[in-house]
Amino acid sequence: MDTTVETDPAANDRTLPDERLREILYLLKLSRYLDERLEALYRQGRLPGALYSGRGQEGTHVGVAYALEARDSLFPTHRDLTAQLTKGLDLNRVLAQYWGRIDGYLRGRDGNSHIGDWDGNRTFAVMSHLPIAYPVAVGAAWAYQRAGDGRVAMAICGDGATSNGRWHESINTSAIMRLPVVWVVNNNQFAYSTPNEKEFAVPTIAERATAYGIPGVRVDGTEVLEVYAAASEALERARSGGGPSLIESVSLRWRGHAGHDPAKYVPRELLEHYMLSKDPVKNFEAHLRDRGVVDDAAITEMQSRVEQAFEQAHAFALDSPYPEAGDVSKGVWVEDGYWRAEPGRGGGTDAG
Amino acid sequence: MTSIQMPQLGETIVEGTILKWLKQEGEAVAADEPLFEISTDKVDTEVPSPVAGTVTKLLVAEGATVPVGTAVMEIDDGSASDGLSAPPASSERSMGAAVVAETPAGPVPDRGPRSQILSPIVRRLAKERGVDLATVAGTGEGGRITKADVLAAAGGPTPAAPLGMVAPPAPAVTPASIPATPVVPVPPSVPAGAGEDVQPMSHIRRAIAGHMLASVNQTARAWTMVEVNVERLVRLRAAAKDGFQEKYGVKLTYLPMVTRATADALREFPLVNSRMQGEDIVTPRSVNMGIAVSYDAGLIVPVIKGVDAMNTAGIARAIADLAARARAHQLQPEDVQGATFTITNPGPFGSLISVPIINQPNAGILSLDAIHKRPVVVEGDAIAVRHMVYISMSWDHRLIDGELATRFLARVKHNLETWDFAEDLGL
Amino acid sequence: MATQQVEAAAAGHGAEPRGKRSDDGQATYLVAIAEALWEEMERDERVFMLGEDIGVYGGAFKVTEGFIERFGPTRVVDTPIAEETIVGMAAGAAMEGLRPVAEFQYSDFMSSGFDEITTVLARYHYRAGVPLPVVLRAPSGGGVRASNFHSINPEPWFAYTGGIKIMCPAFPSDAKGLLKSAIRDDNPSVFLEHKALYRRIKEHVSDDPEALVPIGSAAVKRAGDDVTIITYGAMVHKALEAAESLAGRGVSVEVVDLRTVYPIDEDAVLRSIEKTSRALVLYESFRFLGIGSEVASIIAERAFEHLDAPVMRLAPPNHPVPFSPPLEDAFLPQVADIEAAVDRLSAW
């Protein structure tokens, strides 16, 4: 089967008006800036917890999430923060979560990258065991099918997670039941330090779709519109009762697995090639400039909005109090009402 | 018998090797004489004997390596051995028993191996209901005071009025061998009617009642009797009593002679001198003889400590002293503690045969009943009139068996029938 | 009985569980469970069932026989053999407002879905505030010669993780009332049905679809004064048998059936200890870290001053359940073992 998709961005962008293209660029730039600033803060010891960089994969994250409707659900991993922001999460609350504050989405109950906003934006709070969210996506999709309401579930995982039994169980079950779900694999070519060829024996992940009886495509994850086109098609298929699809979006992980990982296992030449010629943010900006969708002024304005958004969110996070220690064991059972009420705000900040 | 163990020569040493036996079985050995050569990680040396005697057993072969504390040799030194010198390896086991033994004997008298265990509910109920645990004898395993015991002492499960049930004022003696308030749940009482006098039981009476019942409940009581020809004793006493009274100021009765004979038998058969402690048998190396004394308040059992080292005269004086002080209510607590065996003497009151109740925690109690003249068969199958007495013993079958009990009594009988007490009386 | 059959037929419900009651109207433990499921499915459209072989086949133990005919394949879902996915599906559906009841063919297979149970189900609400009203049902327990992989008591695995309510009823009426409560509860729960009791125990159960047994409440199944046995599941019946025999010897035993093993009804346990002062904790989950270890700890912590003897436990050892009858009998506490333990406890 032909697993390649048209790589000409121009072929895809006729479906999107300029305003939306600019929106996509904003999200790409925000994502990149966020990644750079958080990395700097982490290295300065001013960011608690861990940091999982999505740099270089923004095309995948913005591409798939931008195609979702607000009523669809997203099941991301720790590296897909950009996808969650694209889905609609508030950067203020995202950073509050990074700093473990009460205004974070999980009220300080889980790690900074374990973000999710089910009630507001239908994103599943990230969990470490991969891909533990895949079976849950099966359940959500099944609920949509039963209701016949046209909603779709989308789950993202990395190339490494495709080795796990849950990956196979979930795709298999979704195929048997012909569920409205899109399975996205962010193949950034390295699972921590493990390269693709040690993670699976077939040349591509996409071709495994055949084994489950569903369509699979492989796209260039550094080309946001290519990803967007594939995602749109898969969503349309699911929405109309055509069942699940598999999208393998290929890019490179520019940084280590986490902030502490220098990633010396990534071959130098490969990294340089991607950073120079396959930068999803730079390439898309250049493309929009070429098309006249943005100019210098627009870019400057956009960048300044990005930086402002970050500064504001950072300030918001540091101003937000810590959770109250006495609340530590609340919220296990639904009936204690902890999650249905506003939480206590007496936990203080670092300033006092 | 003394058991010789592999010594620990050095803190971290855990075993030693017998290089060479310097004494063989049957050989005599003097105190401090070398018994064997050993080799350990730290030192090679000779081990001297702690006692004088005869080597009876070599338990380990030359060249064998055994853990520290292992018994390697036995020496017969004429001592009443404790027989169970526990090697360090069994410290775990003896700790179990020791936990019971070492529990501080606080306000609760030592009436059994588990009489010191006070469970949380027992302590609480005692406090709430005003029950003095010192006055409660336990019906639980090993003499433990149970919840039911406290409730019964308090007058039942419903909170009872404290009056009358609170412990009476402590007597001059806090006898170890006399527990107090009976702890059997009182059966539905038959109210006193007209023509009946009602009197509350005295503290001592209640103590005796509890002790007796506990003894009967806890021991596997068996009983053996021997018939003793005391003709010689009777004649001796008749001849010596005046002189004895003059010399020592006390009356000479048969009790001291029987006590002397019994003490000797207890040395010969040390298990009859022992007691149970948990699942251990504790055998003291000396004999403390309890002598039952009847007095106005009832019964008390003062103790002659180390009676096995005394002669008959000394015993007679001790008995007289203790009996006098008992009747005068002047016994001290230590006077009534520590008996390893007990003798009761209802004979003077006329009983022919008695079945006494064991004085816990002893293994046996000997009864000296009345001496009567009886026609008996003597040498040559002739019939003669002799002074005879039935001496019996109630004994605890948990500790001793019939053969031992009988041989013990036979020894007492032998002593009484063959000894010449004249010299022992110091006359 | 004849009346009931006619009713069922008239309504088109040929296999309604109530029709499976015995002639005297009693329901077995299994039928009582089926009745609970049926009534809750009828009451609330959001309730649905999923599991292996539960639909067309009617379930490995035939608990769900007749259900797919009545409720259809979207409410009685046959899944592939994929325990992680079964649990995940239940979680995802619950997050979208449905109330799934997932069946495991044997409780032993819950370990195949262990990650989704302990990582997603147990933790999601605590960390993100989204209720997951999922019920996981499974036949558990041994004593039926089913050996290693069909006899486990998994409740300690899930009690440990927290966040999941765990029920182990011993009687049909408790099973029915508790399962209904579990389905209506907004928290995830594990409902363990002791397979030895499925067809061996029967009693009259309520016809009232609103008759619930509250989660987290124990029940005194036999009153007594001398010794308390705290227990649950199939062991309750062994305890009652032992108690009857002991009564003949003058020992009065009180049997407390926990019914819910997480959370434990501590007050009920303590009330009984206050009365008897002697506790035997009898449980079929393994001795080390089994449910009874927790009960014993609670008694020691909270009832210390009521105790007249140490707290005793009786439970099988921590190793696989053997097959050969004398081995399995030696493995599980038997009535004679319970009597002997009570004797030791009484004599302390």
PDB file of N, CA and C in Angstrom, chain A residues 284-310:
ATOM      1  N   PHE A 284       7.300  26.515   8.282  1.00  0.00           N
ATOM      2  CA  PHE A 284       5.927  26.971   8.062  1.00  0.00           C
ATOM      3  C   PHE A 284       5.883  28.480   7.988  1.00  0.00           C
ATOM      4  N   GLU A 285       6.714  29.121   8.826  1.00  0.00           N
ATOM      5  CA  GLU A 285       6.779  30.587   8.770  1.00  0.00           C
ATOM      6  C   GLU A 285       7.238  31.026   7.384  1.00  0.00           C
ATOM      7  N   ALA A 286       8.283  30.358   6.901  1.00  0.00           N
ATOM      8  CA  ALA A 286       8.806  30.687   5.562  1.00  0.00           C
ATOM      9  C   ALA A 286       7.724  30.465   4.506  1.00  0.00           C
ATOM     10  N   HIS A 287       7.009  29.374   4.649  1.00  0.00           N
ATOM     11  CA  HIS A 287       5.954  29.060   3.684  1.00  0.00           C
ATOM     12  C   HIS A 287       4.874  30.146   3.670  1.00  0.00           C
ATOM     13  N   LEU A 288       4.456  30.576   4.867  1.00  0.00           N
ATOM     14  CA  LEU A 288       3.407  31.600   4.922  1.00  0.00           C
ATOM     15  C   LEU A 288       3.909  32.944   4.412  1.00  0.00           C
ATOM     16  N   ARG A 289       5.155  33.229   4.674  1.00  0.00           N
ATOM     17  CA  ARG A 289       5.731  34.453   4.126  1.00  0.00           C
ATOM     18  C   ARG A 289       5.677  34.390   2.609  1.00  0.00           C
ATOM     19  N   ASP A 290       6.095  33.254   2.070  1.00  0.00           N
ATOM     20  CA  ASP A 290       6.083  33.074   0.615  1.00  0.00           C
ATOM     21  C   ASP A 290       4.699  33.301   0.043  1.00  0.00           C
ATOM     22  N   ARG A 291       3.702  32.815   0.766  1.00  0.00           N
ATOM     23  CA  ARG A 291       2.334  32.926   0.258  1.00  0.00           C
ATOM     24  C   ARG A 291       1.740  34.304   0.535  1.00  0.00           C
ATOM     25  N   GLY A 292       2.511  35.138   1.283  1.00  0.00           N
ATOM     26  CA  GLY A 292       1.987  36.464   1.586  1.00  0.00           C
ATOM     27  C   GLY A 292       0.949  36.447   2.691  1.00  0.00           C
ATOM     28  N   VAL A 293       0.886  35.375   3.416  1.00  0.00           N
ATOM     29  CA  VAL A 293      -0.099  35.309   4.486  1.00  0.00           C
ATOM     30  C   VAL A 293       0.388  36.105   5.697  1.00  0.00           C
ATOM     31  N   VAL A 294       1.715  36.152   5.859  1.00  0.00           N
ATOM     32  CA  VAL A 294       2.293  36.989   6.919  1.00  0.00           C
ATOM     33  C   VAL A 294       3.450  37.791   6.365  1.00  0.00           C
ATOM     34  N   ASP A 295       3.713  38.939   7.038  1.00  0.00           N
ATOM     35  CA  ASP A 295       4.886  39.729   6.712  1.00  0.00           C
ATOM     36  C   ASP A 295       5.672  39.981   7.983  1.00  0.00           C
ATOM     37  N   ASP A 296       6.726  40.819   7.875  1.00  0.00           N
ATOM     38  CA  ASP A 296       7.576  41.070   9.048  1.00  0.00           C
ATOM     39  C   ASP A 296       6.783  41.598  10.229  1.00  0.00           C
ATOM     40  N   ALA A 297       5.940  42.567   9.913  1.00  0.00           N
ATOM     41  CA  ALA A 297       5.172  43.195  11.006  1.00  0.00           C
ATOM     42  C   ALA A 297       4.316  42.151  11.709  1.00  0.00           C
ATOM     43  N   ALA A 298       3.686  41.354  10.897  1.00  0.00           N
ATOM     44  CA  ALA A 298       2.820  40.326  11.465  1.00  0.00           C
ATOM     45  C   ALA A 298       3.614  39.362  12.333  1.00  0.00           C
ATOM     46  N   ILE A 299       4.808  38.998  11.840  1.00  0.00           N
ATOM     47  CA  ILE A 299       5.649  38.069  12.596  1.00  0.00           C
ATOM     48  C   ILE A 299       6.089  38.696  13.910  1.00  0.00           C
ATOM     49  N   THR A 300       6.507  39.941  13.822  1.00  0.00           N
ATOM     50  CA  THR A 300       6.943  40.625  15.041  1.00  0.00           C
ATOM     51  C   THR A 300       5.814  40.689  16.054  1.00  0.00           C
ATOM     52  N   GLU A 301       4.646  41.052  15.534  1.00  0.00           N
ATOM     53  CA  GLU A 301       3.487  41.150  16.412  1.00  0.00           C
ATOM     54  C   GLU A 301       3.167  39.800  17.026  1.00  0.00           C
ATOM     55  N   MET A 302       3.242  38.784  16.214  1.00  0.00           N
ATOM     56  CA  MET A 302       2.940  37.435  16.668  1.00  0.00           C
ATOM     57  C   MET A 302       3.927  37.005  17.747  1.00  0.00           C
ATOM     58  N   GLN A 303       5.187  37.270  17.505  1.00  0.00           N
ATOM     59  CA  GLN A 303       6.216  36.877  18.460  1.00  0.00           C
ATOM     60  C   GLN A 303       6.015  37.586  19.789  1.00  0.00           C
ATOM     61  N   SER A 304       5.668  38.845  19.667  1.00  0.00           N
ATOM     62  CA  SER A 304       5.481  39.613  20.903  1.00  0.00           C
ATOM     63  C   SER A 304       4.267  39.082  21.675  1.00  0.00           C
ATOM     64  N   ARG A 305       3.226  38.653  20.960  1.00  0.00           N
ATOM     65  CA  ARG A 305       2.066  38.057  21.617  1.00  0.00           C
ATOM     66  C   ARG A 305       2.464  36.766  22.317  1.00  0.00           C
ATOM     67  N   VAL A 306       3.297  36.002  21.629  1.00  0.00           N
ATOM     68  CA  VAL A 306       3.770  34.732  22.203  1.00  0.00           C
ATOM     69  C   VAL A 306       4.505  34.995  23.502  1.00  0.00           C
ATOM     70  N   GLU A 307       5.426  35.964  23.453  1.00  0.00           N
ATOM     71  CA  GLU A 307       6.246  36.215  24.634  1.00  0.00           C
ATOM     72  C   GLU A 307       5.413  36.755  25.778  1.00  0.00           C
ATOM     73  N   GLN A 308       4.471  37.585  25.421  1.00  0.00           N
ATOM     74  CA  GLN A 308       3.605  38.167  26.420  1.00  0.00           C
ATOM     75  C   GLN A 308       2.760  37.078  27.085  1.00  0.00           C
ATOM     76  N   ALA A 309       2.249  36.201  26.266  1.00  0.00           N
ATOM     77  CA  ALA A 309       1.431  35.104  26.798  1.00  0.00           C
ATOM     78  C   ALA A 309       2.241  34.285  27.790  1.00  0.00           C
ATOM     79  N   PHE A 310       3.502  34.055  27.441  1.00  0.00           N
ATOM     80  CA  PHE A 310       4.334  33.270  28.330  1.00  0.00           C
ATOM     81  C   PHE A 310       4.598  34.000  29.634  1.00  0.00           C
TER      82      PHE A 310
END
